[in-house]
XYZ file of C-alpha atoms in Angstrom:
430
model
C -10.089 161.606 20.547
C -11.063 165.359 20.295
C -13.107 167.878 21.807
C -15.501 168.871 19.450
C -18.185 172.220 19.812
C -20.447 171.049 17.570
C -21.069 168.446 14.685
C -21.728 168.966 10.867
C -25.070 167.844 10.044
C -25.863 166.310 6.755
C -25.738 168.498 3.329
C -29.404 167.906 2.394
C -30.688 169.975 4.694
C -29.350 173.460 3.845
C -31.076 176.516 1.900
C -28.903 178.478 0.101
C -28.945 181.788 -0.218
C -27.021 184.498 -2.018
C -23.004 185.896 -0.958
C -23.909 189.677 0.337
C -21.682 192.268 2.332
C -23.283 193.641 5.684
C -20.872 195.816 8.615
C -19.699 194.757 11.953
C -22.511 197.091 13.454
C -25.376 195.707 12.027
C -23.934 192.003 12.541
C -23.640 192.953 16.552
C -27.513 193.248 16.310
C -28.257 190.050 15.227
C -28.712 186.745 17.520
C -25.117 185.659 18.793
C -26.653 182.037 19.355
C -28.462 182.190 15.503
C -25.160 183.144 13.408
C -21.599 181.735 13.210
C -18.864 184.584 12.214
C -15.614 183.232 11.205
C -12.412 185.097 11.052
C -10.808 183.972 8.025
C -7.468 186.162 8.729
C -4.071 185.330 10.241
C -4.446 184.115 13.738
C -1.886 186.335 14.921
C -4.387 189.150 13.352
C -7.203 187.079 15.736
C -5.124 186.921 18.858
C -4.302 190.734 18.630
C -1.984 192.008 16.411
C -3.111 194.696 13.546
C -2.997 193.775 10.531
C -0.528 196.134 8.390
C -2.530 199.885 7.808
C -4.984 198.987 10.734
C -5.427 200.514 14.513
C -6.287 197.326 16.525
C -6.581 193.889 16.298
C -8.539 191.146 17.756
C -11.424 189.499 16.402
C -15.178 190.216 16.761
C -16.663 188.242 20.082
C -17.366 185.207 18.989
C -15.463 185.133 16.133
C -14.221 181.052 15.039
C -10.535 182.052 13.407
C -10.522 179.974 10.011
C -7.150 181.366 8.430
C -8.328 181.331 3.785
C -4.490 179.915 3.454
C -5.003 177.320 4.940
C -6.851 175.543 1.992
C -3.766 175.345 0.141
C -2.621 172.603 2.565
C -6.202 170.924 2.849
C -7.842 167.914 0.884
C -11.460 168.353 1.728
C -12.087 165.585 4.078
C -9.456 167.197 5.952
C -11.311 170.715 5.348
C -14.074 168.965 7.227
C -12.053 167.415 9.632
C -10.782 170.903 10.776
C -14.420 173.197 10.450
C -15.241 170.239 12.601
C -12.889 170.345 15.644
C -13.378 174.385 15.218
C -16.650 174.652 15.733
C -18.211 175.619 12.717
C -21.887 173.994 11.602
C -23.061 173.753 7.779
C -26.475 175.017 9.315
C -25.739 178.217 10.495
C -25.847 181.649 8.252
C -22.333 182.124 7.857
C -20.525 185.499 7.587
C -16.182 186.098 6.873
C -14.497 188.769 7.069
C -10.566 189.053 5.925
C -9.023 190.058 2.530
C -11.882 190.317 -0.134
C -9.743 187.631 -2.001
C -9.110 185.523 0.816
C -13.103 185.563 1.627
C -13.463 184.916 -1.789
C -11.280 181.566 -1.542
C -12.812 180.385 1.487
C -16.642 180.940 0.542
C -16.244 179.117 -2.852
C -14.838 176.217 -0.337
C -17.759 176.629 2.306
C -19.643 176.039 -0.650
C -18.143 173.498 -1.821
C -18.865 170.988 1.457
C -22.310 172.599 1.425
C -22.021 175.542 3.384
C -23.783 178.150 1.443
C -25.190 180.468 3.354
C -22.524 183.123 3.579
C -22.482 186.784 3.734
C -19.243 189.011 3.914
C -18.720 191.428 5.972
C -17.599 194.482 3.882
C -15.969 196.908 7.435
C -13.065 197.108 8.395
C -12.452 195.026 11.881
C -10.617 198.245 13.380
C -13.823 199.919 12.407
C -16.076 198.659 14.488
C -17.199 200.348 17.259
C -17.663 198.084 19.328
C -14.927 195.900 22.034
C -12.451 192.875 20.357
C -11.734 190.241 22.076
C -8.036 189.011 22.111
C -5.296 187.560 23.837
C -4.275 188.907 27.099
C -0.579 188.945 26.176
C -0.618 188.584 22.547
C 2.290 190.314 22.403
C 4.116 187.830 23.774
C 3.321 185.756 20.824
C 4.708 187.766 18.200
C 4.302 187.756 14.208
C 7.380 187.287 11.856
C 6.360 190.734 9.870
C 7.094 191.794 13.635
C 10.848 189.551 13.667
C 11.869 190.831 10.642
C 11.036 194.775 11.856
C 12.314 194.822 14.842
C 15.432 192.715 12.652
C 15.600 195.544 10.707
C 15.450 198.431 13.161
C 12.577 199.498 12.210
C 9.785 201.183 13.887
C 7.475 198.191 15.292
C 4.682 197.946 17.958
C 5.448 196.660 21.222
C 9.080 196.824 20.185
C 11.751 196.036 22.790
C 12.655 198.717 25.456
C 16.225 197.997 26.760
C 17.460 195.407 23.007
C 17.117 191.887 21.842
C 17.991 188.931 20.408
C 17.164 186.492 17.790
C 18.000 182.580 19.686
C 17.252 179.585 17.901
C 16.466 177.026 20.141
C 16.975 172.949 19.231
C 18.689 169.925 20.637
C 21.975 168.569 19.354
C 24.424 170.227 17.531
C 23.208 173.543 15.135
C 23.223 171.081 11.427
C 20.172 172.766 10.525
C 21.029 176.541 12.001
C 24.515 176.533 9.900
C 22.483 175.465 7.088
C 19.823 178.464 7.669
C 17.991 180.533 10.236
C 16.762 183.565 10.871
C 19.647 187.313 10.237
C 21.488 187.933 13.198
C 19.610 184.546 15.517
C 22.170 182.972 17.989
C 21.814 179.032 18.643
C 21.221 177.542 21.633
C 21.179 173.729 22.195
C 19.029 172.470 24.650
C 21.526 170.201 26.550
C 22.696 173.549 27.505
C 19.424 173.829 29.599
C 18.408 170.967 31.034
C 20.155 167.485 31.755
C 20.296 163.809 32.223
C 19.331 161.179 34.047
C 15.749 163.064 33.840
C 15.656 165.683 31.555
C 15.348 168.866 34.159
C 16.462 172.123 34.018
C 20.506 172.176 34.838
C 21.513 173.473 37.951
C 21.218 177.778 38.441
C 24.649 177.953 38.665
C 25.091 176.153 35.051
C 21.591 177.719 33.618
C 23.687 181.213 34.733
C 26.585 181.012 32.608
C 24.503 179.773 29.558
C 22.784 182.924 30.346
C 25.420 184.839 30.270
C 26.989 183.397 26.740
C 23.667 184.286 25.218
C 24.595 188.165 26.261
C 20.951 188.244 27.923
C 20.340 190.152 31.008
C 17.346 190.286 32.570
C 15.575 193.343 30.305
C 16.829 192.222 27.464
C 13.858 190.945 25.037
C 14.453 187.666 23.759
C 12.619 186.060 21.200
C 12.374 182.524 20.693
C 11.639 180.271 18.073
C 12.223 176.738 16.284
C 11.921 174.223 13.710
C 9.705 172.990 16.045
C 8.697 175.173 19.145
C 7.863 173.239 21.703
C 12.002 173.292 21.917
C 11.652 177.676 21.602
C 9.065 176.948 24.217
C 10.859 174.745 26.990
C 13.836 177.551 26.081
C 10.882 180.042 27.590
C 9.780 178.553 30.384
C 13.044 178.161 31.421
C 14.425 182.214 31.051
C 11.110 183.143 32.507
C 11.877 181.281 35.418
C 15.508 182.411 35.284
C 13.684 186.064 35.374
C 13.976 187.086 31.978
C 11.132 189.783 31.861
C 10.278 189.829 28.364
C 10.820 186.562 26.686
C 8.365 185.988 23.403
C 8.293 183.334 21.526
C 7.633 183.373 17.174
C 3.701 182.330 16.829
C 4.129 179.301 14.308
C 8.480 178.895 14.536
C 11.063 178.422 11.769
C 7.979 177.700 9.671
C 6.271 180.957 9.809
C 8.861 182.816 8.897
C 9.252 180.906 5.800
C 6.000 180.891 4.441
C 6.426 184.408 4.659
C 8.995 183.882 2.114
C 11.753 186.467 4.286
C 15.120 185.865 3.459
C 17.782 183.687 5.962
C 21.463 183.446 6.413
C 23.691 180.416 6.530
C 26.543 180.099 9.794
C 27.203 180.848 13.362
C 26.541 184.414 14.998
C 28.316 184.772 18.195
C 26.456 186.376 21.146
C 29.386 188.639 21.095
C 30.265 190.506 25.045
C 28.997 187.876 27.885
C 26.809 189.969 30.354
C 26.128 189.556 34.128
C 21.705 188.742 34.035
C 21.820 192.022 36.538
C 19.633 189.972 39.564
C 19.319 186.570 41.193
C 18.641 183.830 39.594
C 15.695 181.770 39.663
C 13.662 185.566 39.834
C 10.727 183.917 39.325
C 10.939 179.830 40.864
C 7.346 179.386 40.588
C 6.753 179.203 36.991
C 8.906 175.470 37.231
C 7.840 173.154 39.821
C 9.616 169.541 41.155
C 7.616 166.185 42.364
C 6.996 167.290 46.428
C 5.334 170.413 44.368
C 3.152 167.785 42.178
C 2.178 166.015 44.862
C 0.724 169.218 46.747
C -0.995 170.100 44.024
C -3.117 166.352 43.722
C -4.226 167.006 47.117
C -6.700 169.987 46.228
C -8.028 168.671 42.639
C -11.141 171.103 43.478
C -8.407 174.371 43.728
C -5.696 173.313 41.644
C -4.547 170.895 38.272
C -2.105 168.734 37.597
C -2.716 168.113 33.738
C -1.156 166.123 31.430
C 0.235 167.428 28.059
C 0.776 163.952 26.219
C -1.450 161.857 23.542
C -4.339 159.831 24.844
C -2.648 157.472 24.285
C 0.344 157.900 26.551
C -2.405 159.157 29.022
C -3.982 155.714 28.987
C -0.947 153.772 29.488
C -0.797 152.018 26.260
C 2.711 153.487 25.264
C 5.287 155.621 27.755
C 6.277 157.693 24.760
C 9.472 157.484 24.858
C 12.031 154.708 23.592
C 14.076 155.467 26.996
C 11.263 155.497 29.176
C 9.899 151.682 30.100
C 6.680 152.714 32.771
C 2.970 152.918 31.120
C 0.816 155.418 32.652
C -0.280 158.534 33.752
C 0.365 160.290 37.394
C -2.567 159.408 39.532
C -4.596 162.196 40.209
C -3.763 164.208 36.668
C -5.870 165.401 34.423
C -5.716 165.071 30.636
C -5.467 168.890 28.812
C -5.210 167.095 24.786
C -2.107 167.001 23.315
C -1.434 165.252 20.091
C -0.427 161.574 18.041
C 2.292 160.895 19.729
C 5.178 162.037 22.206
C 6.973 164.226 19.075
C 3.931 166.115 17.815
C 1.428 168.795 19.378
C -1.743 169.186 17.034
C -4.584 169.218 19.511
C -2.707 172.956 19.970
C -1.949 174.278 16.331
C -3.508 176.015 13.270
C -2.368 173.920 9.991
C 0.941 176.505 9.756
C 1.767 175.618 13.162
C 0.679 178.404 14.885
C -1.461 178.356 18.132
C -5.220 177.392 17.734
C -7.476 179.997 19.253
C -8.008 180.609 23.064
C -11.405 179.659 23.293
C -10.860 176.079 22.010
C -8.252 175.763 23.968
C -10.577 176.964 27.332
C -12.592 173.790 25.962
C -10.457 171.286 26.174
C -9.379 172.254 29.757
C -12.578 172.991 31.086
C -14.035 169.604 29.576
C -11.011 168.071 32.363
C -12.446 170.275 35.093
C -8.804 172.744 34.549
C -9.669 176.762 35.332
C -7.941 179.186 34.880
C -9.256 180.188 38.913
C -7.368 177.247 39.592
C -2.830 176.685 40.142
C -2.631 174.525 37.617
C 0.952 172.921 36.411
C 1.297 171.015 33.288
C 3.666 168.137 32.170
C 4.590 165.965 29.993
C 7.015 162.973 29.510
C 10.367 165.773 29.546
C 9.135 169.379 29.351
C 8.659 170.398 25.952
C 5.215 170.202 24.817
C 3.850 170.866 28.557
C 6.436 174.116 27.900
C 4.493 175.383 24.433
C 1.031 174.785 26.058
C 2.282 176.584 29.544
C 3.772 179.405 27.354
C -0.170 179.615 25.402
C -2.071 179.637 29.276
C -0.196 182.484 29.974
C -0.705 184.559 26.387
C -3.937 183.427 27.520
C -3.713 185.608 30.466
C -3.731 182.641 32.999
C -1.166 183.895 36.124
C -1.195 181.264 38.617
C 0.695 178.223 35.774
C 4.067 176.772 35.737
C 5.813 173.786 34.006
C 5.761 170.266 36.533
C 10.057 169.662 35.105
C 10.148 165.748 35.961
C 6.505 165.610 34.585
C 6.410 161.304 33.437
C 9.977 160.299 33.130
C 10.758 161.427 36.942
C 7.615 160.602 38.121
C 7.605 156.795 36.874
C 10.921 156.645 37.747
C 10.559 156.178 41.376
C 7.664 152.840 42.231
C 6.144 154.797 44.802
C 4.940 157.322 43.399
C 0.778 156.312 42.468
C 0.303 156.135 38.939
C -2.579 154.295 36.938
C -3.822 152.945 34.065
C -6.349 152.631 31.295
C -9.339 154.504 30.506
C -10.629 157.453 31.694
C -13.481 160.236 31.970
C -13.130 163.695 33.085
C -15.229 162.590 36.578
C -13.473 159.368 37.437
C -10.393 161.694 37.123
């Protein structure tokens, strides 16, 4: 089940015009409803990171992000589906902006499926005289280029102020990490921060000891990544709950570092000196809630939302999603916030390169289900990983009153007295 803003229409009604060039200032004078603008740069630049040699980042207001580099992984049917999910229409005059070679590649692909009323924008986005749009906290969702700069000791925008740690996060022994990881990265086994029976966060004393072993203070910048970034996001949420002021996530995780062509290293890195955290743990307890708080949110659905980040099949009760979770269904009164194809994927929130999808698409998902920025919003999934990644995206989008319901469906369904539901449902029924 997908949320699509606009639908493709038959190719036969299109009018072809030659490829042309314009400026953003000219583009801003055109009625926004009559055109579509595609930002074919990296999603990182779209989010707010300046391109190399540029003075500012962000995107032209209302632009749709479709990185030309994604084409290398897409076949025509998948290309059309992805364009549709991004809201691209066949009939509207289309304006592209990115590096000339990238714009040429994308324009040829668009033309091959019938979008041939295309114009390229010759002006650099940083030279546009108008206001650019960007994520409120884009600097917390970092690029591999930025990470390499700080590892190499080079000058970087939004650099750590009081030292940094790079940490790879995964469940279990560091098998893949030992073979190859980002230079200098430490390793965090999620068994150190969550435990049975419900795979909730460990108690605050154990959490404090784990953070101490990693050599992290409250004012240390912590950059997290994973082979699957849901694990890294789980650690991000817990470290923020503990009180780390500057927690960042590598956009696209391990894949983004490898795709950038950067070197890796084998063997285990040690954290070095164990240091005191420097403030009480937790310092931000509101970022993780438990069953009583989840029930309180359900009591006021107009101003609060308990949001299920589980696949549609999990949400309607066709599957529990996990071998070790027997009950099927959803928390009665919870709203569907989208997720992916199953309990181990999060495609609805990721681009083809595993980077975060555009904020406007996420907000459109949620608006359909009555989930808004003005509310108190808590995300849940099976045990917390998918919910944590979505929590972090909401955080970088600038949503202020957000949290993760730690126990999720696993703990909730473990008590038969907690109300649960199953079956098809519409947003209005929720």
